[in-house]
PDB file of C-alpha atoms and ligand atoms in Angstrom:
ATOM      1  CA  MET Z   1     -80.245 -62.277 -33.967  1.00 79.00           C
ATOM      2  CA  ASN Z   2     -83.302 -60.095 -34.639  1.00 84.00           C
ATOM      3  CA  ILE Z   3     -82.583 -56.581 -33.397  1.00 91.00           C
ATOM      4  CA  GLU Z   4     -85.659 -54.915 -34.879  1.00 88.00           C
ATOM      5  CA  ASN Z   5     -87.696 -54.922 -31.662  1.00 89.00           C
ATOM      6  CA  LEU Z   6     -84.917 -53.831 -29.328  1.00 94.00           C
ATOM      7  CA  SER Z   7     -85.282 -50.555 -27.423  1.00 94.00           C
ATOM      8  CA  LYS Z   8     -82.680 -47.782 -27.851  1.00 94.00           C
ATOM      9  CA  ASN Z   9     -81.166 -48.747 -24.493  1.00 95.00           C
ATOM     10  CA  ASP Z  10     -80.911 -52.428 -25.435  1.00 96.00           C
ATOM     11  CA  LEU Z  11     -79.345 -51.418 -28.758  1.00 96.00           C
ATOM     12  CA  LYS Z  12     -76.734 -49.335 -26.943  1.00 96.00           C
ATOM     13  CA  GLN Z  13     -75.908 -52.253 -24.648  1.00 97.00           C
ATOM     14  CA  LEU Z  14     -75.626 -54.517 -27.675  1.00 97.00           C
ATOM     15  CA  ALA Z  15     -73.201 -52.049 -29.278  1.00 98.00           C
ATOM     16  CA  THR Z  16     -70.957 -52.196 -26.186  1.00 97.00           C
ATOM     17  CA  LYS Z  17     -71.055 -56.016 -26.207  1.00 98.00           C
ATOM     18  CA  LEU Z  18     -70.312 -56.278 -29.947  1.00 98.00           C
ATOM     19  CA  LYS Z  19     -67.390 -53.849 -29.722  1.00 98.00           C
ATOM     20  CA  LYS Z  20     -65.821 -56.010 -27.023  1.00 97.00           C
ATOM     21  CA  GLU Z  21     -66.498 -59.373 -28.695  1.00 97.00           C
ATOM     22  CA  LYS Z  22     -65.308 -58.237 -32.123  1.00 98.00           C
ATOM     23  CA  ASN Z  23     -62.502 -55.922 -30.979  1.00 98.00           C
ATOM     24  CA  ALA Z  24     -64.201 -53.143 -32.911  1.00 98.00           C
ATOM     25  CA  VAL Z  25     -64.109 -49.377 -32.687  1.00 98.00           C
ATOM     26  CA  ILE Z  26     -66.942 -47.063 -33.769  1.00 98.00           C
ATOM     27  CA  LEU Z  27     -65.912 -43.771 -35.408  1.00 98.00           C
ATOM     28  CA  VAL Z  28     -68.699 -41.252 -35.939  1.00 98.00           C
ATOM     29  CA  HIS Z  29     -68.761 -37.966 -37.850  1.00 98.00           C
ATOM     30  CA  ASN Z  30     -70.124 -34.790 -36.213  1.00 98.00           C
ATOM     31  CA  TYR Z  31     -73.087 -34.685 -38.649  1.00 98.00           C
ATOM     32  CA  GLN Z  32     -74.473 -38.102 -37.662  1.00 98.00           C
ATOM     33  CA  LEU Z  33     -77.717 -38.484 -35.685  1.00 98.00           C
ATOM     34  CA  LEU Z  34     -77.264 -38.058 -31.910  1.00 98.00           C
ATOM     35  CA  GLU Z  35     -78.408 -41.662 -31.318  1.00 98.00           C
ATOM     36  CA  VAL Z  36     -75.465 -42.809 -33.473  1.00 98.00           C
ATOM     37  CA  GLN Z  37     -73.035 -40.405 -31.794  1.00 98.00           C
ATOM     38  CA  ALA Z  38     -74.116 -42.019 -28.501  1.00 97.00           C
ATOM     39  CA  ILE Z  39     -72.438 -45.366 -29.360  1.00 98.00           C
ATOM     40  CA  ALA Z  40     -69.201 -43.821 -30.645  1.00 98.00           C
ATOM     41  CA  ASP Z  41     -65.716 -44.422 -29.321  1.00 98.00           C
ATOM     42  CA  PHE Z  42     -64.821 -41.197 -31.056  1.00 98.00           C
ATOM     43  CA  VAL Z  43     -66.889 -38.389 -32.610  1.00 98.00           C
ATOM     44  CA  GLY Z  44     -65.112 -35.777 -34.703  1.00 97.00           C
ATOM     45  CA  ASP Z  45     -64.367 -34.034 -37.979  1.00 97.00           C
ATOM     46  CA  SER Z  46     -62.802 -35.678 -41.029  1.00 95.00           C
ATOM     47  CA  LEU Z  47     -59.239 -34.997 -39.925  1.00 92.00           C
ATOM     48  CA  GLN Z  48     -59.712 -36.241 -36.359  1.00 96.00           C
ATOM     49  CA  LEU Z  49     -61.473 -39.382 -37.600  1.00 97.00           C
ATOM     50  CA  ALA Z  50     -58.722 -40.081 -40.143  1.00 93.00           C
ATOM     51  CA  LYS Z  51     -56.151 -39.810 -37.344  1.00 94.00           C
ATOM     52  CA  GLU Z  52     -58.164 -42.141 -35.106  1.00 96.00           C
ATOM     53  CA  ALA Z  53     -58.471 -44.659 -37.951  1.00 95.00           C
ATOM     54  CA  ALA Z  54     -54.711 -44.532 -38.485  1.00 94.00           C
ATOM     55  CA  ARG Z  55     -53.858 -45.175 -34.840  1.00 94.00           C
ATOM     56  CA  THR Z  56     -56.499 -47.639 -33.631  1.00 96.00           C
ATOM     57  CA  ASP Z  57     -55.519 -51.131 -32.447  1.00 95.00           C
ATOM     58  CA  ALA Z  58     -59.011 -52.487 -33.090  1.00 97.00           C
ATOM     59  CA  GLU Z  59     -59.481 -55.176 -35.749  1.00 97.00           C
ATOM     60  CA  ILE Z  60     -62.736 -53.733 -37.062  1.00 98.00           C
ATOM     61  CA  ILE Z  61     -63.612 -50.078 -37.694  1.00 98.00           C
ATOM     62  CA  LEU Z  62     -67.318 -49.288 -38.017  1.00 98.00           C
ATOM     63  CA  PHE Z  63     -67.389 -45.918 -39.759  1.00 98.00           C
ATOM     64  CA  CYS Z  64     -70.612 -43.968 -39.283  1.00 98.00           C
ATOM     65  CA  GLY Z  65     -70.450 -41.260 -41.923  1.00 98.00           C
ATOM     66  CA  VAL Z  66     -70.152 -41.335 -45.706  1.00 98.00           C
ATOM     67  CA  LEU Z  67     -68.159 -43.434 -48.178  1.00 98.00           C
ATOM     68  CA  PHE Z  68     -65.089 -41.205 -48.624  1.00 98.00           C
ATOM     69  CA  MET Z  69     -64.544 -41.224 -44.848  1.00 98.00           C
ATOM     70  CA  ALA Z  70     -64.677 -45.029 -44.608  1.00 98.00           C
ATOM     71  CA  GLU Z  71     -62.360 -45.285 -47.640  1.00 98.00           C
ATOM     72  CA  THR Z  72     -59.918 -42.912 -45.933  1.00 97.00           C
ATOM     73  CA  ALA Z  73     -59.960 -45.168 -42.864  1.00 97.00           C
ATOM     74  CA  LYS Z  74     -59.254 -48.214 -45.076  1.00 97.00           C
ATOM     75  CA  ILE Z  75     -56.398 -46.457 -46.879  1.00 97.00           C
ATOM     76  CA  LEU Z  76     -54.794 -45.499 -43.561  1.00 96.00           C
ATOM     77  CA  SER Z  77     -55.434 -48.885 -41.947  1.00 95.00           C
ATOM     78  CA  PRO Z  78     -55.452 -51.313 -44.885  1.00 96.00           C
ATOM     79  CA  LYS Z  79     -55.084 -54.450 -42.735  1.00 95.00           C
ATOM     80  CA  LYS Z  80     -58.218 -53.639 -40.733  1.00 97.00           C
ATOM     81  CA  THR Z  81     -61.775 -54.527 -41.641  1.00 98.00           C
ATOM     82  CA  VAL Z  82     -63.561 -51.226 -42.329  1.00 98.00           C
ATOM     83  CA  LEU Z  83     -67.369 -51.190 -42.458  1.00 98.00           C
ATOM     84  CA  LEU Z  84     -69.472 -48.289 -43.728  1.00 98.00           C
ATOM     85  CA  SER Z  85     -72.595 -47.713 -41.595  1.00 98.00           C
ATOM     86  CA  HIS Z  86     -74.970 -47.523 -44.599  1.00 98.00           C
ATOM     87  CA  PRO Z  87     -74.402 -49.029 -48.073  1.00 98.00           C
ATOM     88  CA  ASN Z  88     -75.643 -45.924 -49.931  1.00 98.00           C
ATOM     89  CA  ALA Z  89     -74.180 -43.128 -47.821  1.00 98.00           C
ATOM     90  CA  GLY Z  90     -72.114 -41.223 -50.359  1.00 98.00           C
ATOM     91  CA  CYS Z  91     -70.994 -37.635 -50.741  1.00 98.00           C
ATOM     92  CA  PRO Z  92     -72.263 -35.975 -53.950  1.00 98.00           C
ATOM     93  CA  MET Z  93     -69.259 -33.628 -53.957  1.00 98.00           C
ATOM     94  CA  ALA Z  94     -66.856 -36.590 -53.955  1.00 98.00           C
ATOM     95  CA  ASP Z  95     -68.612 -37.828 -57.120  1.00 98.00           C
ATOM     96  CA  MET Z  96     -68.099 -34.513 -58.942  1.00 98.00           C
ATOM     97  CA  ILE Z  97     -64.638 -35.508 -60.175  1.00 98.00           C
ATOM     98  CA  THR Z  98     -63.367 -38.856 -61.443  1.00 98.00           C
ATOM     99  CA  ALA Z  99     -59.777 -40.083 -61.612  1.00 98.00           C
ATOM    100  CA  THR Z 100     -59.979 -39.927 -65.436  1.00 98.00           C
ATOM    101  CA  GLN Z 101     -61.025 -36.267 -65.328  1.00 98.00           C
ATOM    102  CA  LEU Z 102     -58.207 -35.468 -62.927  1.00 98.00           C
ATOM    103  CA  ARG Z 103     -55.666 -37.283 -65.125  1.00 98.00           C
ATOM    104  CA  GLU Z 104     -56.838 -35.205 -68.111  1.00 98.00           C
ATOM    105  CA  LEU Z 105     -56.440 -31.984 -66.134  1.00 98.00           C
ATOM    106  CA  LYS Z 106     -52.984 -33.036 -64.932  1.00 98.00           C
ATOM    107  CA  SER Z 107     -51.917 -33.718 -68.508  1.00 98.00           C
ATOM    108  CA  GLN Z 108     -52.685 -30.050 -69.325  1.00 98.00           C
ATOM    109  CA  TYR Z 109     -50.531 -28.869 -66.380  1.00 97.00           C
ATOM    110  CA  PRO Z 110     -47.815 -31.516 -66.050  1.00 96.00           C
ATOM    111  CA  ASN Z 111     -45.816 -29.527 -63.482  1.00 95.00           C
ATOM    112  CA  ALA Z 112     -48.724 -28.710 -61.194  1.00 98.00           C
ATOM    113  CA  GLU Z 113     -49.213 -30.155 -57.723  1.00 98.00           C
ATOM    114  CA  VAL Z 114     -52.671 -31.482 -56.913  1.00 98.00           C
ATOM    115  CA  VAL Z 115     -54.232 -30.703 -53.542  1.00 98.00           C
ATOM    116  CA  CYS Z 116     -57.205 -32.937 -53.040  1.00 98.00           C
ATOM    117  CA  TYR Z 117     -59.924 -32.378 -50.449  1.00 98.00           C
ATOM    118  CA  VAL Z 118     -60.595 -35.644 -48.593  1.00 98.00           C
ATOM    119  CA  ASN Z 119     -64.196 -35.425 -49.810  1.00 98.00           C
ATOM    120  CA  SER Z 120     -63.132 -37.350 -52.922  1.00 98.00           C
ATOM    121  CA  SER Z 121     -62.859 -40.947 -54.092  1.00 98.00           C
ATOM    122  CA  ALA Z 122     -59.868 -43.132 -53.249  1.00 98.00           C
ATOM    123  CA  ALA Z 123     -58.957 -43.164 -56.962  1.00 98.00           C
ATOM    124  CA  VAL Z 124     -58.827 -39.345 -57.055  1.00 98.00           C
ATOM    125  CA  LYS Z 125     -56.690 -39.272 -53.895  1.00 98.00           C
ATOM    126  CA  ALA Z 126     -54.354 -41.753 -55.599  1.00 98.00           C
ATOM    127  CA  GLU Z 127     -53.849 -39.228 -58.451  1.00 98.00           C
ATOM    128  CA  SER Z 128     -53.081 -36.332 -56.085  1.00 98.00           C
ATOM    129  CA  THR Z 129     -49.947 -34.916 -54.493  1.00 98.00           C
ATOM    130  CA  VAL Z 130     -51.423 -34.285 -51.075  1.00 98.00           C
ATOM    131  CA  CYS Z 131     -54.820 -34.421 -49.389  1.00 98.00           C
ATOM    132  CA  CYS Z 132     -56.375 -31.846 -47.099  1.00 98.00           C
ATOM    133  CA  THR Z 133     -59.460 -31.487 -44.950  1.00 97.00           C
ATOM    134  CA  SER Z 134     -61.365 -28.332 -44.095  1.00 97.00           C
ATOM    135  CA  SER Z 135     -59.258 -28.115 -40.895  1.00 96.00           C
ATOM    136  CA  ASN Z 136     -55.920 -27.894 -42.645  1.00 97.00           C
ATOM    137  CA  ALA Z 137     -56.549 -26.802 -46.277  1.00 98.00           C
ATOM    138  CA  VAL Z 138     -54.996 -23.352 -45.711  1.00 98.00           C
ATOM    139  CA  GLU Z 139     -51.890 -24.869 -44.083  1.00 97.00           C
ATOM    140  CA  ILE Z 140     -51.479 -27.523 -46.800  1.00 98.00           C
ATOM    141  CA  VAL Z 141     -51.906 -25.082 -49.708  1.00 98.00           C
ATOM    142  CA  GLY Z 142     -49.506 -22.666 -47.988  1.00 97.00           C
ATOM    143  CA  SER Z 143     -46.887 -25.417 -47.668  1.00 96.00           C
ATOM    144  CA  ILE Z 144     -46.513 -25.892 -51.430  1.00 97.00           C
ATOM    145  CA  ALA Z 145     -43.499 -24.225 -53.047  1.00 96.00           C
ATOM    146  CA  LYS Z 146     -44.362 -20.709 -54.285  1.00 96.00           C
ATOM    147  CA  GLU Z 147     -43.262 -21.355 -57.870  1.00 95.00           C
ATOM    148  CA  LYS Z 148     -45.540 -24.390 -58.245  1.00 97.00           C
ATOM    149  CA  LYS Z 149     -48.924 -24.241 -59.924  1.00 97.00           C
ATOM    150  CA  ILE Z 150     -51.628 -25.790 -57.722  1.00 98.00           C
ATOM    151  CA  ILE Z 151     -54.709 -27.655 -58.886  1.00 98.00           C
ATOM    152  CA  PHE Z 152     -57.340 -27.874 -56.126  1.00 98.00           C
ATOM    153  CA  VAL Z 153     -60.096 -30.532 -56.353  1.00 98.00           C
ATOM    154  CA  PRO Z 154     -63.033 -31.021 -56.009  1.00 98.00           C
ATOM    155  CA  ASP Z 155     -64.439 -28.206 -53.803  1.00 98.00           C
ATOM    156  CA  LYS Z 156     -64.253 -24.776 -55.451  1.00 98.00           C
ATOM    157  CA  ASN Z 157     -65.464 -23.061 -52.273  1.00 98.00           C
ATOM    158  CA  LEU Z 158     -62.874 -24.567 -49.947  1.00 98.00           C
ATOM    159  CA  GLY Z 159     -60.289 -23.922 -52.680  1.00 98.00           C
ATOM    160  CA  ALA Z 160     -61.352 -20.273 -52.946  1.00 98.00           C
ATOM    161  CA  TYR Z 161     -61.119 -19.920 -49.166  1.00 98.00           C
ATOM    162  CA  ALA Z 162     -57.602 -21.431 -49.095  1.00 98.00           C
ATOM    163  CA  ALA Z 163     -56.584 -19.213 -52.034  1.00 98.00           C
ATOM    164  CA  LYS Z 164     -57.793 -16.105 -50.218  1.00 98.00           C
ATOM    165  CA  LYS Z 165     -56.054 -17.028 -46.969  1.00 98.00           C
ATOM    166  CA  THR Z 166     -52.734 -17.949 -48.561  1.00 98.00           C
ATOM    167  CA  GLY Z 167     -52.690 -15.438 -51.430  1.00 97.00           C
ATOM    168  CA  ARG Z 168     -52.033 -18.346 -53.819  1.00 97.00           C
ATOM    169  CA  ASP Z 169     -53.581 -18.581 -57.254  1.00 96.00           C
ATOM    170  CA  LEU Z 170     -55.323 -21.986 -57.423  1.00 98.00           C
ATOM    171  CA  LEU Z 171     -56.800 -23.751 -60.400  1.00 98.00           C
ATOM    172  CA  LEU Z 172     -60.186 -24.743 -58.982  1.00 98.00           C
ATOM    173  CA  TRP Z 173     -62.314 -27.707 -60.048  1.00 98.00           C
ATOM    174  CA  ASN Z 174     -66.024 -26.888 -60.299  1.00 98.00           C
ATOM    175  CA  GLY Z 175     -67.184 -29.135 -57.439  1.00 98.00           C
ATOM    176  CA  PHE Z 176     -69.208 -28.127 -54.394  1.00 98.00           C
ATOM    177  CA  CYS Z 177     -71.218 -29.460 -51.478  1.00 98.00           C
ATOM    178  CA  ILE Z 178     -74.924 -29.430 -52.269  1.00 98.00           C
ATOM    179  CA  VAL Z 179     -75.716 -28.712 -48.607  1.00 98.00           C
ATOM    180  CA  HIS Z 180     -73.378 -25.740 -48.016  1.00 98.00           C
ATOM    181  CA  HIS Z 181     -73.362 -24.278 -51.544  1.00 98.00           C
ATOM    182  CA  GLN Z 182     -77.127 -23.524 -51.462  1.00 98.00           C
ATOM    183  CA  ILE Z 183     -76.585 -20.903 -48.714  1.00 98.00           C
ATOM    184  CA  THR Z 184     -76.429 -17.347 -50.053  1.00 97.00           C
ATOM    185  CA  TYR Z 185     -75.644 -13.872 -48.795  1.00 97.00           C
ATOM    186  CA  GLN Z 186     -79.427 -13.427 -48.421  1.00 97.00           C
ATOM    187  CA  ASP Z 187     -79.543 -16.232 -45.796  1.00 97.00           C
ATOM    188  CA  VAL Z 188     -76.715 -14.514 -43.916  1.00 98.00           C
ATOM    189  CA  LYS Z 189     -78.551 -11.194 -44.040  1.00 97.00           C
ATOM    190  CA  ILE Z 190     -81.786 -12.716 -42.684  1.00 97.00           C
ATOM    191  CA  ALA Z 191     -79.960 -14.484 -39.807  1.00 97.00           C
ATOM    192  CA  ARG Z 192     -77.921 -11.369 -38.969  1.00 97.00           C
ATOM    193  CA  GLU Z 193     -81.075  -9.236 -38.826  1.00 98.00           C
ATOM    194  CA  LYS Z 194     -82.892 -11.767 -36.637  1.00 98.00           C
ATOM    195  CA  TYR Z 195     -79.936 -12.292 -34.265  1.00 98.00           C
ATOM    196  CA  PRO Z 196     -78.003  -8.999 -34.311  1.00 98.00           C
ATOM    197  CA  ASP Z 197     -75.911  -9.750 -31.197  1.00 98.00           C
ATOM    198  CA  TYR Z 198     -74.878 -13.280 -32.258  1.00 98.00           C
ATOM    199  CA  LEU Z 199     -71.577 -14.237 -33.879  1.00 98.00           C
ATOM    200  CA  LEU Z 200     -71.684 -16.198 -37.139  1.00 98.00           C
ATOM    201  CA  ILE Z 201     -69.333 -19.082 -37.935  1.00 98.00           C
ATOM    202  CA  VAL Z 202     -69.590 -20.990 -41.218  1.00 98.00           C
ATOM    203  CA  HIS Z 203     -67.958 -24.034 -42.780  1.00 98.00           C
ATOM    204  CA  PRO Z 204     -65.514 -23.259 -45.650  1.00 98.00           C
ATOM    205  CA  GLU Z 205     -67.657 -25.342 -48.023  1.00 98.00           C
ATOM    206  CA  CYS Z 206     -69.968 -22.288 -48.064  1.00 98.00           C
ATOM    207  CA  LYS Z 207     -69.707 -19.834 -50.970  1.00 98.00           C
ATOM    208  CA  PRO Z 208     -67.157 -16.985 -50.752  1.00 98.00           C
ATOM    209  CA  GLU Z 209     -70.060 -14.482 -50.445  1.00 97.00           C
ATOM    210  CA  VAL Z 210     -71.107 -16.307 -47.253  1.00 98.00           C
ATOM    211  CA  CYS Z 211     -67.606 -16.802 -45.784  1.00 98.00           C
ATOM    212  CA  LYS Z 212     -66.836 -13.122 -46.376  1.00 97.00           C
ATOM    213  CA  TYR Z 213     -69.623 -11.946 -44.068  1.00 96.00           C
ATOM    214  CA  ALA Z 214     -69.035 -14.499 -41.289  1.00 98.00           C
ATOM    215  CA  ASP Z 215     -67.132 -13.696 -38.081  1.00 98.00           C
ATOM    216  CA  ALA Z 216     -65.208 -16.948 -38.461  1.00 98.00           C
ATOM    217  CA  VAL Z 217     -64.813 -19.829 -40.899  1.00 98.00           C
ATOM    218  CA  GLY Z 218     -63.896 -23.345 -39.810  1.00 98.00           C
ATOM    219  CA  SER Z 219     -64.242 -27.109 -40.007  1.00 98.00           C
ATOM    220  CA  THR Z 220     -66.782 -28.856 -37.772  1.00 97.00           C
ATOM    221  CA  SER Z 221     -64.229 -29.248 -34.948  1.00 97.00           C
ATOM    222  CA  GLN Z 222     -63.148 -25.626 -35.322  1.00 98.00           C
ATOM    223  CA  ILE Z 223     -66.816 -24.589 -35.065  1.00 98.00           C
ATOM    224  CA  THR Z 224     -67.052 -26.593 -31.823  1.00 98.00           C
ATOM    225  CA  LYS Z 225     -63.981 -24.796 -30.426  1.00 98.00           C
ATOM    226  CA  PHE Z 226     -65.511 -21.428 -31.374  1.00 98.00           C
ATOM    227  CA  VAL Z 227     -68.781 -22.267 -29.592  1.00 98.00           C
ATOM    228  CA  LYS Z 228     -66.831 -23.165 -26.435  1.00 98.00           C
ATOM    229  CA  LEU Z 229     -65.513 -19.591 -26.344  1.00 98.00           C
ATOM    230  CA  HIS Z 230     -68.697 -17.643 -27.177  1.00 98.00           C
ATOM    231  CA  GLU Z 231     -72.223 -17.443 -25.741  1.00 98.00           C
ATOM    232  CA  LYS Z 232     -74.395 -16.587 -28.757  1.00 98.00           C
ATOM    233  CA  VAL Z 233     -73.546 -18.207 -32.052  1.00 98.00           C
ATOM    234  CA  ILE Z 234     -75.210 -18.782 -35.433  1.00 98.00           C
ATOM    235  CA  ILE Z 235     -73.975 -22.166 -36.733  1.00 98.00           C
ATOM    236  CA  GLY Z 236     -73.383 -22.227 -40.495  1.00 98.00           C
ATOM    237  CA  THR Z 237     -72.968 -25.889 -41.266  1.00 98.00           C
ATOM    238  CA  GLU Z 238     -74.917 -29.141 -41.548  1.00 98.00           C
ATOM    239  CA  ILE Z 239     -77.653 -29.328 -38.888  1.00 98.00           C
ATOM    240  CA  GLY Z 240     -76.192 -32.451 -37.186  1.00 98.00           C
ATOM    241  CA  LEU Z 241     -73.408 -30.402 -35.642  1.00 98.00           C
ATOM    242  CA  PHE Z 242     -75.932 -27.857 -34.370  1.00 98.00           C
ATOM    243  CA  HIS Z 243     -77.851 -30.661 -32.597  1.00 98.00           C
ATOM    244  CA  GLN Z 244     -74.634 -31.995 -31.063  1.00 98.00           C
ATOM    245  CA  LEU Z 245     -73.655 -28.526 -29.806  1.00 98.00           C
ATOM    246  CA  VAL Z 246     -77.096 -27.825 -28.306  1.00 98.00           C
ATOM    247  CA  GLN Z 247     -76.816 -31.095 -26.367  1.00 98.00           C
ATOM    248  CA  LYS Z 248     -73.250 -30.335 -25.272  1.00 98.00           C
ATOM    249  CA  TYR Z 249     -73.807 -26.689 -24.294  1.00 98.00           C
ATOM    250  CA  PRO Z 250     -77.433 -26.327 -23.117  1.00 98.00           C
ATOM    251  CA  GLU Z 251     -76.578 -23.012 -21.415  1.00 98.00           C
ATOM    252  CA  LYS Z 252     -75.478 -21.330 -24.677  1.00 98.00           C
ATOM    253  CA  LYS Z 253     -77.663 -19.534 -27.195  1.00 98.00           C
ATOM    254  CA  LEU Z 254     -77.165 -21.320 -30.504  1.00 98.00           C
ATOM    255  CA  VAL Z 255     -79.172 -21.098 -33.727  1.00 98.00           C
ATOM    256  CA  PRO Z 256     -78.691 -22.710 -37.145  1.00 98.00           C
ATOM    257  CA  LEU Z 257     -77.869 -20.398 -40.058  1.00 98.00           C
ATOM    258  CA  SER Z 258     -80.487 -22.242 -42.107  1.00 96.00           C
ATOM    259  CA  GLU Z 259     -82.720 -25.271 -41.563  1.00 93.00           C
ATOM    260  CA  LYS Z 260     -81.973 -26.171 -45.209  1.00 95.00           C
ATOM    261  CA  MET Z 261     -78.508 -27.402 -44.244  1.00 98.00           C
ATOM    262  CA  LEU Z 262     -79.306 -31.090 -43.964  1.00 98.00           C
ATOM    263  CA  CYS Z 263     -77.112 -33.766 -45.531  1.00 98.00           C
ATOM    264  CA  LYS Z 264     -79.416 -36.655 -46.473  1.00 98.00           C
ATOM    265  CA  ASN Z 265     -76.465 -38.997 -46.846  1.00 98.00           C
ATOM    266  CA  MET Z 266     -75.264 -38.323 -43.312  1.00 98.00           C
ATOM    267  CA  LYS Z 267     -78.770 -39.083 -42.025  1.00 98.00           C
ATOM    268  CA  LYS Z 268     -79.124 -42.472 -43.731  1.00 98.00           C
ATOM    269  CA  THR Z 269     -77.557 -44.210 -40.722  1.00 98.00           C
ATOM    270  CA  ASP Z 270     -79.715 -44.667 -37.650  1.00 97.00           C
ATOM    271  CA  LEU Z 271     -78.817 -46.532 -34.454  1.00 97.00           C
ATOM    272  CA  GLN Z 272     -80.328 -49.800 -35.620  1.00 97.00           C
ATOM    273  CA  THR Z 273     -78.627 -49.718 -39.027  1.00 97.00           C
ATOM    274  CA  ALA Z 274     -75.269 -48.938 -37.436  1.00 98.00           C
ATOM    275  CA  ILE Z 275     -75.539 -51.874 -35.031  1.00 97.00           C
ATOM    276  CA  ALA Z 276     -76.845 -54.276 -37.686  1.00 97.00           C
ATOM    277  CA  THR Z 277     -73.841 -53.319 -39.840  1.00 98.00           C
ATOM    278  CA  LEU Z 278     -71.426 -54.249 -37.061  1.00 98.00           C
ATOM    279  CA  LEU Z 279     -73.350 -57.374 -36.043  1.00 97.00           C
ATOM    280  CA  GLU Z 280     -73.401 -58.774 -39.586  1.00 97.00           C
ATOM    281  CA  GLU Z 281     -70.145 -57.142 -40.684  1.00 98.00           C
ATOM    282  CA  ARG Z 282     -71.865 -55.585 -43.698  1.00 97.00           C
ATOM    283  CA  ASN Z 283     -70.620 -53.024 -46.239  1.00 98.00           C
ATOM    284  CA  GLU Z 284     -66.939 -53.865 -45.980  1.00 98.00           C
ATOM    285  CA  ILE Z 285     -64.696 -51.406 -47.840  1.00 98.00           C
ATOM    286  CA  SER Z 286     -62.411 -53.021 -50.370  1.00 98.00           C
ATOM    287  CA  LEU Z 287     -60.010 -51.094 -52.609  1.00 98.00           C
ATOM    288  CA  PRO Z 288     -57.361 -52.143 -55.169  1.00 98.00           C
ATOM    289  CA  ALA Z 289     -53.870 -52.414 -53.624  1.00 98.00           C
ATOM    290  CA  LYS Z 290     -52.350 -49.874 -56.040  1.00 98.00           C
ATOM    291  CA  ILE Z 291     -55.002 -47.277 -55.197  1.00 98.00           C
ATOM    292  CA  ILE Z 292     -54.431 -47.840 -51.476  1.00 98.00           C
ATOM    293  CA  GLU Z 293     -50.677 -47.450 -51.926  1.00 98.00           C
ATOM    294  CA  ASN Z 294     -50.892 -44.183 -53.908  1.00 98.00           C
ATOM    295  CA  ALA Z 295     -53.728 -42.646 -51.908  1.00 98.00           C
ATOM    296  CA  GLN Z 296     -51.863 -43.484 -48.699  1.00 97.00           C
ATOM    297  CA  THR Z 297     -48.952 -41.315 -49.830  1.00 98.00           C
ATOM    298  CA  SER Z 298     -51.273 -38.294 -50.325  1.00 98.00           C
ATOM    299  CA  LEU Z 299     -53.014 -38.844 -46.987  1.00 97.00           C
ATOM    300  CA  GLU Z 300     -49.797 -39.441 -45.057  1.00 96.00           C
ATOM    301  CA  ARG Z 301     -48.303 -36.243 -46.473  1.00 96.00           C
ATOM    302  CA  MET Z 302     -51.346 -34.446 -45.083  1.00 96.00           C
ATOM    303  CA  LEU Z 303     -51.022 -36.121 -41.671  1.00 95.00           C
ATOM    304  CA  LEU Z 304     -47.391 -34.994 -41.433  1.00 92.00           C
ATOM    305  CA  PHE Z 305     -48.691 -31.409 -41.458  1.00 84.00           C
ATOM    306  CA  SER Z 306     -51.491 -31.879 -38.978  1.00 77.00           C
TER     307      SER Z 306
HETATM  308  P1  LIG D 401     -65.349 -31.618 -41.540  1.00 73.35           P
HETATM  309  O1  LIG D 401     -64.034 -32.208 -41.893  1.00 73.35           O
HETATM  310  O2  LIG D 401     -65.258 -30.163 -41.202  1.00 73.35           O
HETATM  311  O3  LIG D 401     -66.001 -32.394 -40.437  1.00 73.35           O
HETATM  312  O4  LIG D 401     -66.297 -31.629 -42.815  1.00 73.35           O
HETATM  313  C1  LIG D 401     -66.696 -32.785 -43.476  1.00 73.35           C
HETATM  314  C2  LIG D 401     -67.801 -32.537 -44.387  1.00 73.35           C
HETATM  315  O5  LIG D 401     -68.249 -33.404 -45.089  1.00 73.35           O
HETATM  316  C3  LIG D 401     -68.343 -31.192 -44.457  1.00 73.35           C
HETATM  317  O6  LIG D 401     -69.467 -31.156 -45.271  1.00 73.35           O
HETATM  318 FE1  LIG D 402     -70.677 -34.306 -48.700  1.00 73.35          FE
HETATM  319 FE2  LIG D 402     -71.773 -31.955 -48.172  1.00 73.35          FE
HETATM  320 FE3  LIG D 402     -72.759 -34.141 -47.031  1.00 73.35          FE
HETATM  321 FE4  LIG D 402     -70.361 -33.143 -46.288  1.00 73.35          FE
HETATM  322  S1  LIG D 402     -72.373 -32.200 -46.040  1.00 73.35           S
HETATM  323  S2  LIG D 402     -70.850 -35.298 -46.712  1.00 73.35           S
HETATM  324  S3  LIG D 402     -69.600 -32.424 -48.277  1.00 73.35           S
HETATM  325  S4  LIG D 402     -72.751 -33.662 -49.248  1.00 73.35           S
END
């Protein structure tokens, strides 16, 4: 079937038909293009999408997001066919630590527990004690026995935020999100001066100097909850969430913290690519059984807390 000349409406109808025929579910991250969010069975943050992947009855999961998210879905639902919406949609932060590097670090601190942000490879998750997302990092770090040393990988900003909130001393890996880490105190100052009566909420992948001067810090779903409760908000995360919120709450006054906050990887998937992926069952995620088994333990420990 050639879908190249189909209109957006025809593509949406095709998505509905394919989901039914193939017993497929489409999970979409909050940063994806609105046209992709429009064909979703579920749109959410990393934690919500991981939970949906774990509980779905569908045979096929089309994951519209980036590689670590589709891998997480596969680890939690290993018998299902999991497809990633674009073959090259990765997360540069997830590539900032390898399983070999983590093993070396663990050998220096043999009694430490490893808390691993889900924005990591399956192999790194398999080497970790427990996973976390930006929704539950504080809770997960706080749940680890006080006498234990904690290694936090790969995001030093999320780790610093969890350390501050829990009062725990974490050994932080030097990873970061290229989209959130570029935002500085100067950007906050400019936005605050331009919108003096707005509240500012930022994602915890932002630097400590940015989180410190925000009114609130939260994951993409926590930002959505915050916007529900307030009328004028500066949104400090990837621009896709801002677009979703403007569509959802046209009556509110919302502005992005910075137009620079665009994740190229999240924008690789458009409506046509997503549907072609499902139609042709492309980009299937496949992981070694041992990695699935070990990474599942870390992810399931996290889900017990959430
Ligand atoms: P959330 O879990 O908050 O949706 O964040 C995922 C992500 O990649 C942030 O950059
Ligand atoms: Fe990775 Fe940052 Fe993109 Fe999130 S926004 S997927 S952390 S590069």
